[in-house]
Short mmCIF file of C-alpha atoms and ligand atoms in Angstrom, two decimals:
data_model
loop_
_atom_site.label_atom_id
_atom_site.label_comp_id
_atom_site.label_asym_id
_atom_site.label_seq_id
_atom_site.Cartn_x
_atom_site.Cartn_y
_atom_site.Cartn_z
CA UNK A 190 0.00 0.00 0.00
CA UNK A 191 1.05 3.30 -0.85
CA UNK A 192 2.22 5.54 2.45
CA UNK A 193 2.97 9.03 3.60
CA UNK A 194 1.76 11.68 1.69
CA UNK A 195 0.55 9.54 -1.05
CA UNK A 196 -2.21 8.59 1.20
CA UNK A 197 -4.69 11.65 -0.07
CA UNK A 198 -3.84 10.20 -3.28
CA UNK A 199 -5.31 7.21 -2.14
CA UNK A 200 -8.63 8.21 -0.52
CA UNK A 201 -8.92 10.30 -4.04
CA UNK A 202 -8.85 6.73 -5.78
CA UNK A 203 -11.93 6.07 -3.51
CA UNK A 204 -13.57 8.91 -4.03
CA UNK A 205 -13.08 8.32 -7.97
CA UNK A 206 -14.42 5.16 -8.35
CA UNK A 207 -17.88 6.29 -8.01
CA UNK A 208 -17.75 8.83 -11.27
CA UNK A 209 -17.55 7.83 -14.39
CA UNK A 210 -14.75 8.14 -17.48
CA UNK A 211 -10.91 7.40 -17.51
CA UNK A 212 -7.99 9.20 -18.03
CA UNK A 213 -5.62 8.49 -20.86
CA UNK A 214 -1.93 8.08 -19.86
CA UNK A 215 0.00 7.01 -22.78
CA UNK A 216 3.78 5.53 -22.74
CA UNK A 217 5.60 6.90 -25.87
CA UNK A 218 8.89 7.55 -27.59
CA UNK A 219 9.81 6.37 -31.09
CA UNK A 220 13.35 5.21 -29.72
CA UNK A 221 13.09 1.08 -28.88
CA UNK A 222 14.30 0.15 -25.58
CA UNK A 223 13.73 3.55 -23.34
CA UNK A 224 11.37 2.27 -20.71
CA UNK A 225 7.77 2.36 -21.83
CA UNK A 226 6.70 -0.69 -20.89
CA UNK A 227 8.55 -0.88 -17.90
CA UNK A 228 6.97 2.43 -16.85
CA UNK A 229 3.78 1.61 -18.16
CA UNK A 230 3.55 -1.78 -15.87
CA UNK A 231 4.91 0.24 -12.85
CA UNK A 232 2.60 3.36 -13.31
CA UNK A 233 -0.04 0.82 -13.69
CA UNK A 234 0.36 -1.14 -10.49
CA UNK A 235 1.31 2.00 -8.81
CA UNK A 236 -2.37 2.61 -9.25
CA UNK A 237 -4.01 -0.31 -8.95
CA UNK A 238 -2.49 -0.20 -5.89
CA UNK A 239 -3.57 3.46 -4.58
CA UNK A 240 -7.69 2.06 -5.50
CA UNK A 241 -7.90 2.97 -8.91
CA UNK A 242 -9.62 0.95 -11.38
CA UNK A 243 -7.15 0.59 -14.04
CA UNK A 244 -7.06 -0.56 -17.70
CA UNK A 245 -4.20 -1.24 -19.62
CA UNK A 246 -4.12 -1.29 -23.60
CA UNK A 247 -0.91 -2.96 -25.37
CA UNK A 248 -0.68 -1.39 -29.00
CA UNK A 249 2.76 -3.13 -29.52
CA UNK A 250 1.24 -5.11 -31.61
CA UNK A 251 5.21 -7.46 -32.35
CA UNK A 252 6.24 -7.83 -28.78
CA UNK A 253 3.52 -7.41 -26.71
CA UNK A 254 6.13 -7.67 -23.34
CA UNK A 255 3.30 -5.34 -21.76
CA UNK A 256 0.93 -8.21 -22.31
CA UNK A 257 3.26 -10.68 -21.41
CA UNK A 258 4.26 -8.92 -18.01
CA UNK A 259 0.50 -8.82 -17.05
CA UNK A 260 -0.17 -12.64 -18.12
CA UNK A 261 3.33 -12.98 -15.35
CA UNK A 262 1.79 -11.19 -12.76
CA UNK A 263 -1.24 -13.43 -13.50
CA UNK A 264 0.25 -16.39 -13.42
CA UNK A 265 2.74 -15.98 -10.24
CA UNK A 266 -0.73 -15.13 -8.16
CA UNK A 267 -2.43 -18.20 -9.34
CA UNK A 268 1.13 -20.18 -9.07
CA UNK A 269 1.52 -18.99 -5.45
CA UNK A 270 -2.27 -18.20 -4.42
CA UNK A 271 -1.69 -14.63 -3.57
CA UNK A 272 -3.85 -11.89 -4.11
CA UNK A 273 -1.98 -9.20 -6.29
CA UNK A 274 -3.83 -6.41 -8.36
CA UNK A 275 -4.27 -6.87 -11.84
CA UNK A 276 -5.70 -3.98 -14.90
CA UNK A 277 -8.29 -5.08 -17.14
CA UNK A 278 -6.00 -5.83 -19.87
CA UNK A 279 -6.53 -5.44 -24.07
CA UNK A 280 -3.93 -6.82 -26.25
CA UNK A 281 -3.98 -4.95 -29.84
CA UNK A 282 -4.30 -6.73 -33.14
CA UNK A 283 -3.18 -5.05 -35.86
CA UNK A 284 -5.97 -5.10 -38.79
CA UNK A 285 -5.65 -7.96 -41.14
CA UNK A 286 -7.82 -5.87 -44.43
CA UNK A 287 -5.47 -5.41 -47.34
CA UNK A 288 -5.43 -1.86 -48.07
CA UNK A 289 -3.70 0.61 -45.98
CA UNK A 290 -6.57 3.47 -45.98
CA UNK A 291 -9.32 0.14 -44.88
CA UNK A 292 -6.71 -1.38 -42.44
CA UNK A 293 -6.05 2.26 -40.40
CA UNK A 294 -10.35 2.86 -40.31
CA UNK A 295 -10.35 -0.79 -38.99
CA UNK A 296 -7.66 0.09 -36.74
CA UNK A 297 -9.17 3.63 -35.40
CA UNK A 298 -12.35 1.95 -35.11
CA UNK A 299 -10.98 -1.24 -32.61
CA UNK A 300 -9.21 1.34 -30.84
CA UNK A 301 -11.79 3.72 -30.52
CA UNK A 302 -13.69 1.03 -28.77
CA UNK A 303 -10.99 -0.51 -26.63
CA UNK A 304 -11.11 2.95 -24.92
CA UNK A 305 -14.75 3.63 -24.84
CA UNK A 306 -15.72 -0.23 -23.59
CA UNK A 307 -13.27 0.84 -20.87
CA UNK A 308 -13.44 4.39 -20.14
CA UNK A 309 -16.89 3.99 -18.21
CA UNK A 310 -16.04 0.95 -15.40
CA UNK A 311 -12.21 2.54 -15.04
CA UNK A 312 -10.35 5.35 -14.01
CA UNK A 313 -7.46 5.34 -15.69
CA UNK A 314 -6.02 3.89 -18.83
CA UNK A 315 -2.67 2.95 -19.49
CA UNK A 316 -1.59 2.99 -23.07
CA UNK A 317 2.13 1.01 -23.56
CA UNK A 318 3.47 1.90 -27.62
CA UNK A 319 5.59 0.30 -29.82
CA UNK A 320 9.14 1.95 -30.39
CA UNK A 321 8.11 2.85 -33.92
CA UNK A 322 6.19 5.19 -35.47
CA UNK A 323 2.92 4.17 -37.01
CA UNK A 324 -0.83 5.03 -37.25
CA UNK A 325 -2.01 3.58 -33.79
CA UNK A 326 0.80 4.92 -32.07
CA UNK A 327 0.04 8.45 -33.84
CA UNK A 328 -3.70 8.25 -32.66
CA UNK A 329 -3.15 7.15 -28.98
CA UNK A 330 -0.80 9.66 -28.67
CA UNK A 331 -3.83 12.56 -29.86
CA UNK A 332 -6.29 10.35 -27.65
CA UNK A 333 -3.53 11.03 -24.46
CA UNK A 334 -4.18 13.33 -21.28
CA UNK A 335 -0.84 12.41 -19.75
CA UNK A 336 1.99 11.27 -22.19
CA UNK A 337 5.28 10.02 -20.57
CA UNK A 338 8.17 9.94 -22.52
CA UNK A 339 10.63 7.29 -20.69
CA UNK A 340 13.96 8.61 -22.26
CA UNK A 341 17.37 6.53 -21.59
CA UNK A 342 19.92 8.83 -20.42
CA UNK A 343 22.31 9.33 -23.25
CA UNK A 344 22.46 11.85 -26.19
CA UNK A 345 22.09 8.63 -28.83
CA UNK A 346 18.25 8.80 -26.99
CA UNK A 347 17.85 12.38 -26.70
CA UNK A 348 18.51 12.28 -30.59
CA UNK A 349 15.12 11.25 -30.81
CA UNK A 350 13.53 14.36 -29.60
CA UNK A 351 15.93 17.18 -30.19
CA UNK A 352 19.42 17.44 -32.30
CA UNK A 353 22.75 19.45 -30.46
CA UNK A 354 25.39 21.15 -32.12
CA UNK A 355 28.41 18.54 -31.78
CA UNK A 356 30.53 21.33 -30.09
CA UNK A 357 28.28 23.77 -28.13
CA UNK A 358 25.74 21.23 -26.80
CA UNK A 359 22.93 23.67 -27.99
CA UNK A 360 20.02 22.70 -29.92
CA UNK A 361 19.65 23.45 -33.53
CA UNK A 362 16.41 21.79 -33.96
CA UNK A 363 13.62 19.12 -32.69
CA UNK A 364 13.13 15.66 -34.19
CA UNK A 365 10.42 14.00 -35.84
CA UNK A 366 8.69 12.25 -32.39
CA UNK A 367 8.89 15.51 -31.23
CA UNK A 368 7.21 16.95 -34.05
CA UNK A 369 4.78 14.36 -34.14
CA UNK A 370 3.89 15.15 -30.63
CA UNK A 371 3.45 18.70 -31.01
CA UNK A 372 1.03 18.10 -34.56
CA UNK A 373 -1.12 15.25 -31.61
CA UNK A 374 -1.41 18.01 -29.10
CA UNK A 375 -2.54 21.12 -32.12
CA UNK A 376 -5.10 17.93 -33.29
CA UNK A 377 -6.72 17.35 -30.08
CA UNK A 378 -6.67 21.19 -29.26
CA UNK A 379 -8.82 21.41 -32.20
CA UNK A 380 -11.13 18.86 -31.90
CA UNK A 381 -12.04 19.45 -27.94
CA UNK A 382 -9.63 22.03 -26.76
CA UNK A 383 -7.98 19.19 -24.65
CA UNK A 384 -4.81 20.02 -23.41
CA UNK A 385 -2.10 16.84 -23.44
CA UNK A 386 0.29 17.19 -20.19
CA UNK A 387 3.77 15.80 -21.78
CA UNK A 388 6.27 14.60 -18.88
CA UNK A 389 9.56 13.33 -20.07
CA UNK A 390 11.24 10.85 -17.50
CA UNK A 391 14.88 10.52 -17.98
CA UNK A 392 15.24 6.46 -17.53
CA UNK A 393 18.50 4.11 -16.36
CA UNK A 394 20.35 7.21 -14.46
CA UNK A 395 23.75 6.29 -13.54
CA UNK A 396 24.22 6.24 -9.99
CA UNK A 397 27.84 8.43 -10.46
CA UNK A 398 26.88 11.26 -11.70
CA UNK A 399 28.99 12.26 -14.87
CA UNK A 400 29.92 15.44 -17.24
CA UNK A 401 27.56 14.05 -20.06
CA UNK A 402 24.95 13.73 -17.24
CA UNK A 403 24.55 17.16 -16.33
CA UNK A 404 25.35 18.16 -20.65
CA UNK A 405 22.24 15.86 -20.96
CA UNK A 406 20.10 17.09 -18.54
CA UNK A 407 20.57 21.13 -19.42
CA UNK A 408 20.15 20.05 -22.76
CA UNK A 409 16.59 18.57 -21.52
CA UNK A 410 15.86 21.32 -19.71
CA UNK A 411 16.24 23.63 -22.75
CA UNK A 412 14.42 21.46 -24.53
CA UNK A 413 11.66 21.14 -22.57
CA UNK A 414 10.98 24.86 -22.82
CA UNK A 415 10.65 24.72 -26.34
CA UNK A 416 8.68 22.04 -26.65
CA UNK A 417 6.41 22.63 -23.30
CA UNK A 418 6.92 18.96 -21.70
CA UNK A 419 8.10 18.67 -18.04
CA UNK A 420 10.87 16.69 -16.39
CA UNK A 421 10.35 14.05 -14.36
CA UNK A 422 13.12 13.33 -11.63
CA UNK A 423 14.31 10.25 -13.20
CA UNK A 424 14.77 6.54 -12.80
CA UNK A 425 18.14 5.05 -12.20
CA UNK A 426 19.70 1.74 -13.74
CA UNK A 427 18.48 -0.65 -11.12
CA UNK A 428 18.62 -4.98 -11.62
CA UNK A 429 15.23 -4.84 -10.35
CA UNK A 430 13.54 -3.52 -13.02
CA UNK A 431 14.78 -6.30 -14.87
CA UNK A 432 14.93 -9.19 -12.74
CA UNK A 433 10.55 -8.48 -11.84
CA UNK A 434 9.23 -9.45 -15.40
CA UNK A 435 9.24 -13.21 -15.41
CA UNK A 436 7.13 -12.62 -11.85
CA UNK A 437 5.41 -10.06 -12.91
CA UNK A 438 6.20 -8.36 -10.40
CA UNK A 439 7.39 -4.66 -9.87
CA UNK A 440 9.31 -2.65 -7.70
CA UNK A 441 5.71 -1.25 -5.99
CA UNK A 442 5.19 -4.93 -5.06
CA UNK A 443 5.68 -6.22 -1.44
CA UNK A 444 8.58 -9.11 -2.18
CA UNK A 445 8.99 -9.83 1.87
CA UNK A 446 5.33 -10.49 2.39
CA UNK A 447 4.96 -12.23 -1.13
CA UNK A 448 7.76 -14.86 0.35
CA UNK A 449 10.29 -14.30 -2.31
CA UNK A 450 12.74 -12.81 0.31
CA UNK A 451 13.28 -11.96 4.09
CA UNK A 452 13.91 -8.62 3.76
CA UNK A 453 13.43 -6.25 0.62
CA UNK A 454 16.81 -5.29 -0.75
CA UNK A 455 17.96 -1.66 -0.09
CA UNK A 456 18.04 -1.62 -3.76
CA UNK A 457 14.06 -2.10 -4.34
CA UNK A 458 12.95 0.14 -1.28
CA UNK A 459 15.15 2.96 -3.45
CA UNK A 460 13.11 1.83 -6.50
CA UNK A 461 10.22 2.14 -4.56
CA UNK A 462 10.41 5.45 -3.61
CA UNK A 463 11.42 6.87 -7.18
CA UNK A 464 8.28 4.97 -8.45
CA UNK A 465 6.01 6.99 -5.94
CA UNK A 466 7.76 10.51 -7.06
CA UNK A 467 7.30 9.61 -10.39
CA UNK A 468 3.40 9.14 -9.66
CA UNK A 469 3.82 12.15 -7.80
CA UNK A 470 5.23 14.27 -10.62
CA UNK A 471 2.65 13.13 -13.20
CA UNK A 472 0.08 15.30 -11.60
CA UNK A 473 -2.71 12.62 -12.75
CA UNK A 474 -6.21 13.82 -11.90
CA UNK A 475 -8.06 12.42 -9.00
CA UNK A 476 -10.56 15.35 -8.87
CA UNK A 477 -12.80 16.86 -10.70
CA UNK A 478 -10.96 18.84 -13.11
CA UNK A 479 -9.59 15.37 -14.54
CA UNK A 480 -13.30 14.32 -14.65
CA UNK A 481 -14.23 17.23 -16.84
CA UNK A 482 -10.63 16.74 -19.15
CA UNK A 483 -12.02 13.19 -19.81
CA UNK A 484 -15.48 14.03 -20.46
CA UNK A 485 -14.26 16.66 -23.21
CA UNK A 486 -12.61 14.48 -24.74
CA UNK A 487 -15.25 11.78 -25.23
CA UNK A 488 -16.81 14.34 -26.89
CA UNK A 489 -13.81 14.81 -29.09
CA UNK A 490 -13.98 10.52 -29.65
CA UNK A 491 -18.05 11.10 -30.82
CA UNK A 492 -16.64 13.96 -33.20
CA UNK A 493 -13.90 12.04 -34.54
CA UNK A 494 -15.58 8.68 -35.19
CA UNK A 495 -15.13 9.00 -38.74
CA UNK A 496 -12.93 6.58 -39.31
CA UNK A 497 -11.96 7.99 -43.31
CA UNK A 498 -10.81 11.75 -41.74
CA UNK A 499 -7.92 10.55 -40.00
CA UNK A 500 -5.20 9.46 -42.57
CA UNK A 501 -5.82 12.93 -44.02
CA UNK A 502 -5.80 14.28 -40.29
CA UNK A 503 -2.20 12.77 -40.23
CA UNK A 504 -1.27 13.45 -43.53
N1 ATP B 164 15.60 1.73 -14.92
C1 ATP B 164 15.97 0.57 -15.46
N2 ATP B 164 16.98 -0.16 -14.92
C2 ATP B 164 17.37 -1.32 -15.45
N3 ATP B 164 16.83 -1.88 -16.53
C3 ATP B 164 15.82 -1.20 -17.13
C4 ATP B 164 15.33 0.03 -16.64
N4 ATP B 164 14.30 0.44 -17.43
C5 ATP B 164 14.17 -0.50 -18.37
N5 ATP B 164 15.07 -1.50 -18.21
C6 ATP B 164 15.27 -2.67 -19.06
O1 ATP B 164 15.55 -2.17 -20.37
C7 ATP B 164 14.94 -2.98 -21.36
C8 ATP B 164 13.98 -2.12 -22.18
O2 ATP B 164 12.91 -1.69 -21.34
P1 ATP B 164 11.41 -1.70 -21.86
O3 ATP B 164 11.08 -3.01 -22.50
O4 ATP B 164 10.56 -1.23 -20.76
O5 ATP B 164 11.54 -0.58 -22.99
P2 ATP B 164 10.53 -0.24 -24.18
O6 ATP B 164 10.68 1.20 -24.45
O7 ATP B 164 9.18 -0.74 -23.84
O8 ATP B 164 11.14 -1.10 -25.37
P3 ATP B 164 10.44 -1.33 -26.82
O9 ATP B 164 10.61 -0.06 -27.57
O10 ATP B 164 11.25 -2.46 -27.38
O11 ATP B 164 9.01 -1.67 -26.57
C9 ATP B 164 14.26 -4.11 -20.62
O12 ATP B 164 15.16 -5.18 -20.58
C10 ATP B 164 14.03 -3.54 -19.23
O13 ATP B 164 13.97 -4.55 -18.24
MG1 MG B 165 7.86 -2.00 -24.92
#
């Protein structure tokens, strides 16, 4: 259970499951390998946890690891007959129609009703994105209320939002995810005047902290006033974020009482806590100005259900 100041968070997850409509919080960046689905799982459980009702969607359509780490989680509870919390989880087909124009409509159409079948009975949804850019990733990424942008701390990653003069470390110009997130936030400003809060978490943080560290991070900082997304604190290179997935598990889960060890290691309590700031930082709604951003943009999903508008919408 979550502790300390986090408990108001809590009693907010109680007082939210009685309304209606869920916000979107979708785990993007176009570079493969930065964290999304390990931040997905964790911002998941993180809620689950605080009394949310949470549903997760898995648009990565080739590896599905976000599906696969929930069917873990499943299977260790049954395996060990413990209770542990669990989303209401969609795995994402891609369409199977031959043409392109038929197979995105299909597409738009399946997700457009992942969301809406959920949005009523949850209060959150938790979108985890392939590492590439295509249409589905494109749409949940205009669908979004809170997109987090996992980013591994090097400039090969930062690459993928921004480009730095080789000598001065200053930006001479943003990237094409970047791009593509500022065209999904002008979309949905459009359609329902929804704003998307962008949060950029700067992943696998070395605990020595090094010359291109602090290059990196005032290039983010920069950055992040041109492009309008805020910084998250950070999550550091830790075996436990890796060791979890076969489990299941995740560093919000209690390993002592769960019988896999004596005593948590010094290591996950660490995790632990920079999962909760994280939470903390997102700034997710859990009053009723978050009800109202989700019920504008259901609006925006009854105006956009023409499935034909959006390649040209993209275009
Ligand atoms: N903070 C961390 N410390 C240690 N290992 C990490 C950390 N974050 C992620 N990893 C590991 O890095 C690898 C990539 O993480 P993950 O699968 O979450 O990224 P992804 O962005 O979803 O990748 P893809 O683009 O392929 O879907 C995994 O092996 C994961 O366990
Ligand atoms: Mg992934």
């Amino acid at each position: 259970m979550l502790t300390g100041d986090v408990m108001s968070f809590e009693a907010a997850g109680k007082a939210k499951r009685r309304k209606s409509n869920a916000h979107v919080i979708v785990c993007g960046n176009e570079k493969g390998g930065s964290g999304k689905t390990t931040t997905s799982m964790h911002i998941t459980v993180a809620l689950l946890k605080a009394g949310f009702r949470v549903a997760t969607i898995d648009l990565d359509t080739r590896q599905k690891s976000l599906t696969r780490y929930v069917q873990n989680r499943r299977n260790f509870a049954q395996t060990h007959k413990v209770d542990l919390e669990l989303p209401s989880h969609f795995r994402f087909d891609t369409a199977t129609v031959d043409s392109q124009r038929d197979a995105q409509s299909e597409d738009f159409a399946a997700f457009v009703r992942a969301v809406s079948d959920v949005e009523e009975s949850h209060d959150f949804v938790v979108v985890d994105t392939p590492g590439s850019d295509n249409y589905l990733m494109r749409l949940s990424h205009s669908m979004a209320d809170t997109l987090v942008t996992p980013m591994n701390d090097s400039f090969v990653d930062f690459d993928v939002l921004g480009r730095v003069d080789g000598d001065s470390l200053e930006i001479v110009d943003v990237s094409h995810y970047a791009m593509m997130v500022r065209e999904a936030r002008r979309q949905r400003r459009l359609a329902d005047n929804g704003l998307l809060d962008w949060i950029v978490v700067r992943n696998r943080l070395a605990s020595i902290g090094s010359r291109n560290q602090l290059n990196l991070h005032a290039c983010v900082k920069e950055l992040s006033l041109r492009l309008g997304f805020r910084v998250a604190d950070g999550i550091s290179e830790r075996v436990v974020y890796r060791e979890y997935f076969p489990k299941g598990l995740t560093a919000l889960d209690d390993v002592k009482n769960l019988g896999l060890t004596d005593r948590a290691s010094r290591s996950h309590h660490s995790a632990l806590l920079e999962i909760r700031n994280l939470i903390k930082m997102l700034r997710l709604p859990v009053d009723e100005a978050g009800r109202q951003r989700a019920d504008a943009r259901k609006v925006w999903l009854q105006r956009s259900a023409e499935p034909v508008a959006m390649p040209d919408i993209f275009a």
